[in-house]
PDB file of C-alpha atoms in Angstrom:
ATOM      1  CA  UNK A   1       0.143   0.157  -0.155  1.00  0.00           C
ATOM      2  CA  UNK A   2       3.094   2.387   0.616  1.00  0.00           C
ATOM      3  CA  UNK A   3       5.051   1.423  -2.252  1.00  0.00           C
ATOM      4  CA  UNK A   4       4.573   4.050  -5.365  1.00  0.00           C
ATOM      5  CA  UNK A   5       2.082   3.020  -8.113  1.00  0.00           C
ATOM      6  CA  UNK A   6       1.969   6.038 -10.090  1.00  0.00           C
ATOM      7  CA  UNK A   7       2.677   9.514 -10.074  1.00  0.00           C
ATOM      8  CA  UNK A   8       0.424  11.619  -8.323  1.00  0.00           C
ATOM      9  CA  UNK A   9      -1.607  14.657  -9.899  1.00  0.00           C
ATOM     10  CA  UNK A  10      -1.706  17.386  -7.439  1.00  0.00           C
ATOM     11  CA  UNK A  11      -1.527  16.045  -4.041  1.00  0.00           C
ATOM     12  CA  UNK A  12       1.822  14.461  -3.641  1.00  0.00           C
ATOM     13  CA  UNK A  13       4.041  13.078  -5.177  1.00  0.00           C
ATOM     14  CA  UNK A  14       3.621   9.504  -5.618  1.00  0.00           C
ATOM     15  CA  UNK A  15       0.069   7.597  -5.010  1.00  0.00           C
ATOM     16  CA  UNK A  16       0.482   3.764  -3.385  1.00  0.00           C
ATOM     17  CA  UNK A  17      -3.210   1.877  -2.997  1.00  0.00           C
ATOM     18  CA  UNK A  18      -4.964   4.573  -1.168  1.00  0.00           C
ATOM     19  CA  UNK A  19      -2.631   6.801  -0.063  1.00  0.00           C
ATOM     20  CA  UNK A  20      -0.588   9.918  -1.117  1.00  0.00           C
ATOM     21  CA  UNK A  21       3.127   9.493  -0.862  1.00  0.00           C
ATOM     22  CA  UNK A  22       5.693  11.968   0.043  1.00  0.00           C
ATOM     23  CA  UNK A  23       8.925  11.960   0.958  1.00  0.00           C
ATOM     24  CA  UNK A  24      10.167  14.897   3.296  1.00  0.00           C
ATOM     25  CA  UNK A  25      13.925  15.217   4.643  1.00  0.00           C
ATOM     26  CA  UNK A  26      14.252  11.491   3.771  1.00  0.00           C
ATOM     27  CA  UNK A  27      11.416  10.266   5.874  1.00  0.00           C
ATOM     28  CA  UNK A  28       8.293   8.805   3.801  1.00  0.00           C
ATOM     29  CA  UNK A  29       5.056  10.361   4.633  1.00  0.00           C
ATOM     30  CA  UNK A  30       1.666   9.039   3.894  1.00  0.00           C
ATOM     31  CA  UNK A  31      -2.020  10.506   3.946  1.00  0.00           C
ATOM     32  CA  UNK A  32      -5.186  10.479   2.520  1.00  0.00           C
ATOM     33  CA  UNK A  33      -7.496  13.737   2.773  1.00  0.00           C
ATOM     34  CA  UNK A  34     -11.200  13.565   1.970  1.00  0.00           C
ATOM     35  CA  UNK A  35     -14.412  16.105   1.850  1.00  0.00           C
ATOM     36  CA  UNK A  36     -18.109  16.068   1.508  1.00  0.00           C
ATOM     37  CA  UNK A  37     -20.692  18.646   2.211  1.00  0.00           C
ATOM     38  CA  UNK A  38     -18.719  21.132   3.495  1.00  0.00           C
ATOM     39  CA  UNK A  39     -16.322  19.480   5.569  1.00  0.00           C
ATOM     40  CA  UNK A  40     -12.715  18.453   4.772  1.00  0.00           C
ATOM     41  CA  UNK A  41     -10.107  15.856   6.490  1.00  0.00           C
ATOM     42  CA  UNK A  42      -6.969  15.089   6.548  1.00  0.00           C
ATOM     43  CA  UNK A  43      -5.217  11.802   7.706  1.00  0.00           C
ATOM     44  CA  UNK A  44      -0.926  12.239   7.651  1.00  0.00           C
ATOM     45  CA  UNK A  45       1.190   9.095   9.204  1.00  0.00           C
ATOM     46  CA  UNK A  46       5.037   9.187   9.380  1.00  0.00           C
ATOM     47  CA  UNK A  47       5.516   5.447   9.940  1.00  0.00           C
ATOM     48  CA  UNK A  48       9.072   5.647  10.598  1.00  0.00           C
ATOM     49  CA  UNK A  49       8.605   8.452  13.404  1.00  0.00           C
ATOM     50  CA  UNK A  50       5.181   6.360  14.844  1.00  0.00           C
ATOM     51  CA  UNK A  51       3.522   9.492  14.733  1.00  0.00           C
ATOM     52  CA  UNK A  52       0.116  10.263  13.157  1.00  0.00           C
ATOM     53  CA  UNK A  53      -2.251  13.321  12.739  1.00  0.00           C
ATOM     54  CA  UNK A  54      -6.289  13.557  11.953  1.00  0.00           C
ATOM     55  CA  UNK A  55      -7.508  16.580  10.893  1.00  0.00           C
ATOM     56  CA  UNK A  56     -11.322  17.349  10.522  1.00  0.00           C
ATOM     57  CA  UNK A  57     -13.177  20.689   9.668  1.00  0.00           C
ATOM     58  CA  UNK A  58     -16.892  21.867   8.931  1.00  0.00           C
ATOM     59  CA  UNK A  59     -15.935  24.272   5.961  1.00  0.00           C
ATOM     60  CA  UNK A  60     -15.972  23.626   2.306  1.00  0.00           C
ATOM     61  CA  UNK A  61     -12.382  25.450   2.368  1.00  0.00           C
ATOM     62  CA  UNK A  62     -10.936  23.407   5.498  1.00  0.00           C
ATOM     63  CA  UNK A  63      -8.182  21.838   3.573  1.00  0.00           C
ATOM     64  CA  UNK A  64      -6.435  25.865   3.924  1.00  0.00           C
ATOM     65  CA  UNK A  65      -6.653  25.095   7.872  1.00  0.00           C
ATOM     66  CA  UNK A  66      -5.488  21.366   7.371  1.00  0.00           C
ATOM     67  CA  UNK A  67      -2.562  22.501   4.756  1.00  0.00           C
ATOM     68  CA  UNK A  68      -1.226  25.009   7.821  1.00  0.00           C
ATOM     69  CA  UNK A  69      -1.710  22.507  10.771  1.00  0.00           C
ATOM     70  CA  UNK A  70       0.166  19.341   8.626  1.00  0.00           C
ATOM     71  CA  UNK A  71       2.910  21.693   7.950  1.00  0.00           C
ATOM     72  CA  UNK A  72       3.114  23.069  11.541  1.00  0.00           C
ATOM     73  CA  UNK A  73       2.966  19.294  13.017  1.00  0.00           C
ATOM     74  CA  UNK A  74       5.405  18.323  10.091  1.00  0.00           C
ATOM     75  CA  UNK A  75       8.288  21.284  10.880  1.00  0.00           C
ATOM     76  CA  UNK A  76       7.657  21.701  14.566  1.00  0.00           C
ATOM     77  CA  UNK A  77       6.915  18.081  15.949  1.00  0.00           C
ATOM     78  CA  UNK A  78       8.791  16.348  13.886  1.00  0.00           C
ATOM     79  CA  UNK A  79      11.565  18.386  12.912  1.00  0.00           C
ATOM     80  CA  UNK A  80      10.911  18.164   8.936  1.00  0.00           C
ATOM     81  CA  UNK A  81      11.639  20.704   6.424  1.00  0.00           C
ATOM     82  CA  UNK A  82       9.085  20.633   3.371  1.00  0.00           C
ATOM     83  CA  UNK A  83      11.124  21.717   0.019  1.00  0.00           C
ATOM     84  CA  UNK A  84      10.216  25.056  -1.239  1.00  0.00           C
ATOM     85  CA  UNK A  85       8.675  23.985  -4.979  1.00  0.00           C
ATOM     86  CA  UNK A  86      11.121  25.731  -7.620  1.00  0.00           C
ATOM     87  CA  UNK A  87       9.355  27.533 -10.032  1.00  0.00           C
ATOM     88  CA  UNK A  88       9.839  27.759 -13.559  1.00  0.00           C
ATOM     89  CA  UNK A  89       9.101  29.594 -16.512  1.00  0.00           C
ATOM     90  CA  UNK A  90       6.409  28.730 -18.888  1.00  0.00           C
ATOM     91  CA  UNK A  91       5.819  30.765 -22.565  1.00  0.00           C
ATOM     92  CA  UNK A  92       2.968  32.573 -23.338  1.00  0.00           C
ATOM     93  CA  UNK A  93       2.068  29.775 -25.539  1.00  0.00           C
ATOM     94  CA  UNK A  94       1.814  26.867 -23.339  1.00  0.00           C
ATOM     95  CA  UNK A  95      -0.066  29.316 -21.107  1.00  0.00           C
ATOM     96  CA  UNK A  96      -2.517  29.907 -23.523  1.00  0.00           C
ATOM     97  CA  UNK A  97      -2.785  26.366 -24.485  1.00  0.00           C
ATOM     98  CA  UNK A  98      -3.640  25.616 -20.864  1.00  0.00           C
ATOM     99  CA  UNK A  99      -6.317  28.792 -20.761  1.00  0.00           C
ATOM    100  CA  UNK A 100      -9.865  28.300 -20.934  1.00  0.00           C
ATOM    101  CA  UNK A 101     -12.980  27.178 -18.980  1.00  0.00           C
ATOM    102  CA  UNK A 102     -13.381  23.955 -17.402  1.00  0.00           C
ATOM    103  CA  UNK A 103     -16.264  22.383 -15.891  1.00  0.00           C
ATOM    104  CA  UNK A 104     -17.469  19.793 -13.385  1.00  0.00           C
ATOM    105  CA  UNK A 105     -20.229  18.888 -11.673  1.00  0.00           C
ATOM    106  CA  UNK A 106     -20.900  21.974  -9.790  1.00  0.00           C
ATOM    107  CA  UNK A 107     -17.733  23.686 -10.472  1.00  0.00           C
ATOM    108  CA  UNK A 108     -16.994  26.552 -13.298  1.00  0.00           C
ATOM    109  CA  UNK A 109     -13.372  27.242 -13.791  1.00  0.00           C
ATOM    110  CA  UNK A 110     -11.613  29.872 -15.749  1.00  0.00           C
ATOM    111  CA  UNK A 111      -8.120  29.683 -16.272  1.00  0.00           C
ATOM    112  CA  UNK A 112      -6.745  32.996 -17.631  1.00  0.00           C
ATOM    113  CA  UNK A 113      -2.984  33.590 -18.621  1.00  0.00           C
ATOM    114  CA  UNK A 114      -1.449  36.854 -15.876  1.00  0.00           C
ATOM    115  CA  UNK A 115       2.005  38.095 -16.452  1.00  0.00           C
ATOM    116  CA  UNK A 116       3.841  34.584 -16.762  1.00  0.00           C
ATOM    117  CA  UNK A 117       1.580  32.872 -14.891  1.00  0.00           C
ATOM    118  CA  UNK A 118      -2.258  31.784 -14.726  1.00  0.00           C
ATOM    119  CA  UNK A 119      -5.512  33.362 -13.098  1.00  0.00           C
ATOM    120  CA  UNK A 120      -8.062  31.000 -11.373  1.00  0.00           C
ATOM    121  CA  UNK A 121     -11.238  32.315 -11.281  1.00  0.00           C
ATOM    122  CA  UNK A 122     -13.887  30.121 -10.021  1.00  0.00           C
ATOM    123  CA  UNK A 123     -18.085  29.669  -9.640  1.00  0.00           C
ATOM    124  CA  UNK A 124     -18.895  26.623  -6.968  1.00  0.00           C
ATOM    125  CA  UNK A 125     -20.892  26.179  -4.116  1.00  0.00           C
ATOM    126  CA  UNK A 126     -20.638  28.307  -1.065  1.00  0.00           C
ATOM    127  CA  UNK A 127     -18.251  27.282   1.732  1.00  0.00           C
ATOM    128  CA  UNK A 128     -20.848  25.227   3.502  1.00  0.00           C
ATOM    129  CA  UNK A 129     -22.460  23.798   0.546  1.00  0.00           C
ATOM    130  CA  UNK A 130     -25.396  25.680  -1.139  1.00  0.00           C
ATOM    131  CA  UNK A 131     -26.290  28.093  -4.302  1.00  0.00           C
ATOM    132  CA  UNK A 132     -22.869  28.521  -6.635  1.00  0.00           C
ATOM    133  CA  UNK A 133     -20.786  31.776  -5.835  1.00  0.00           C
ATOM    134  CA  UNK A 134     -17.868  33.630  -7.210  1.00  0.00           C
ATOM    135  CA  UNK A 135     -14.584  32.687  -5.227  1.00  0.00           C
ATOM    136  CA  UNK A 136     -12.148  35.128  -5.344  1.00  0.00           C
ATOM    137  CA  UNK A 137      -9.482  35.042  -7.997  1.00  0.00           C
ATOM    138  CA  UNK A 138      -6.393  32.796  -7.024  1.00  0.00           C
ATOM    139  CA  UNK A 139      -2.801  32.643  -8.822  1.00  0.00           C
ATOM    140  CA  UNK A 140      -1.264  29.711 -10.382  1.00  0.00           C
ATOM    141  CA  UNK A 141       2.202  29.740 -10.480  1.00  0.00           C
ATOM    142  CA  UNK A 142       4.472  27.451 -12.561  1.00  0.00           C
ATOM    143  CA  UNK A 143       6.304  24.787 -11.344  1.00  0.00           C
ATOM    144  CA  UNK A 144       6.600  21.951 -14.105  1.00  0.00           C
ATOM    145  CA  UNK A 145       5.245  21.686 -17.406  1.00  0.00           C
ATOM    146  CA  UNK A 146       1.892  21.472 -16.033  1.00  0.00           C
ATOM    147  CA  UNK A 147       2.269  21.552 -12.559  1.00  0.00           C
ATOM    148  CA  UNK A 148       1.428  24.760 -10.733  1.00  0.00           C
ATOM    149  CA  UNK A 149       1.406  26.120  -6.758  1.00  0.00           C
ATOM    150  CA  UNK A 150      -1.330  28.474  -6.212  1.00  0.00           C
ATOM    151  CA  UNK A 151       0.411  31.310  -4.910  1.00  0.00           C
ATOM    152  CA  UNK A 152      -2.141  33.584  -3.818  1.00  0.00           C
ATOM    153  CA  UNK A 153      -6.051  33.397  -2.201  1.00  0.00           C
ATOM    154  CA  UNK A 154      -7.203  30.669  -0.327  1.00  0.00           C
ATOM    155  CA  UNK A 155      -5.694  27.757  -2.489  1.00  0.00           C
ATOM    156  CA  UNK A 156      -2.392  29.043  -1.923  1.00  0.00           C
ATOM    157  CA  UNK A 157       0.202  26.160  -1.179  1.00  0.00           C
ATOM    158  CA  UNK A 158      -1.565  23.660  -3.409  1.00  0.00           C
ATOM    159  CA  UNK A 159      -0.340  22.020  -5.980  1.00  0.00           C
ATOM    160  CA  UNK A 160      -2.774  21.762  -9.264  1.00  0.00           C
ATOM    161  CA  UNK A 161      -1.979  19.785 -12.094  1.00  0.00           C
ATOM    162  CA  UNK A 162      -3.739  20.532 -15.242  1.00  0.00           C
ATOM    163  CA  UNK A 163      -4.318  17.482 -17.257  1.00  0.00           C
ATOM    164  CA  UNK A 164      -4.817  17.549 -21.356  1.00  0.00           C
ATOM    165  CA  UNK A 165      -7.794  16.059 -22.742  1.00  0.00           C
ATOM    166  CA  UNK A 166      -7.687  13.847 -26.036  1.00  0.00           C
ATOM    167  CA  UNK A 167      -7.209  17.231 -28.057  1.00  0.00           C
ATOM    168  CA  UNK A 168      -4.360  18.239 -25.791  1.00  0.00           C
ATOM    169  CA  UNK A 169      -5.853  20.856 -23.863  1.00  0.00           C
TER     170      UNK A 169
END
């Protein structure tokens, strides 16, 4: 379960069977998060240190708190240092190929090129469910060919992987 099965998308480095897998300062960190109807959860386990963290919030944007508490716990309690993600430069053509409107069951996301980054504008259910609202825009800074780091807004610190469709979009 803790052996890498494939490259993860935006939440970890690798994916095991049911676990996201990361390595921090040479130590394996595994976890699994979840969400439903205005709740966010996170389980992070560091087997080598015989330590675990469990978080549950009652907010649709609770992952912001979960990430901050997890970072504090990893750095302060475990003495591990989370790596900084290196920034890369993508040309306007690459950014324009990823720009556009993306739809989910109850979410619409517009990605707009913005000075070497992408601006994410999202309409989705409110923080505790309900009617869709326009969320404040967030900045996505490139850290790979299709990998981005949210560098402003409520999602700051999240990784985003823009996966092309059959038309390479």
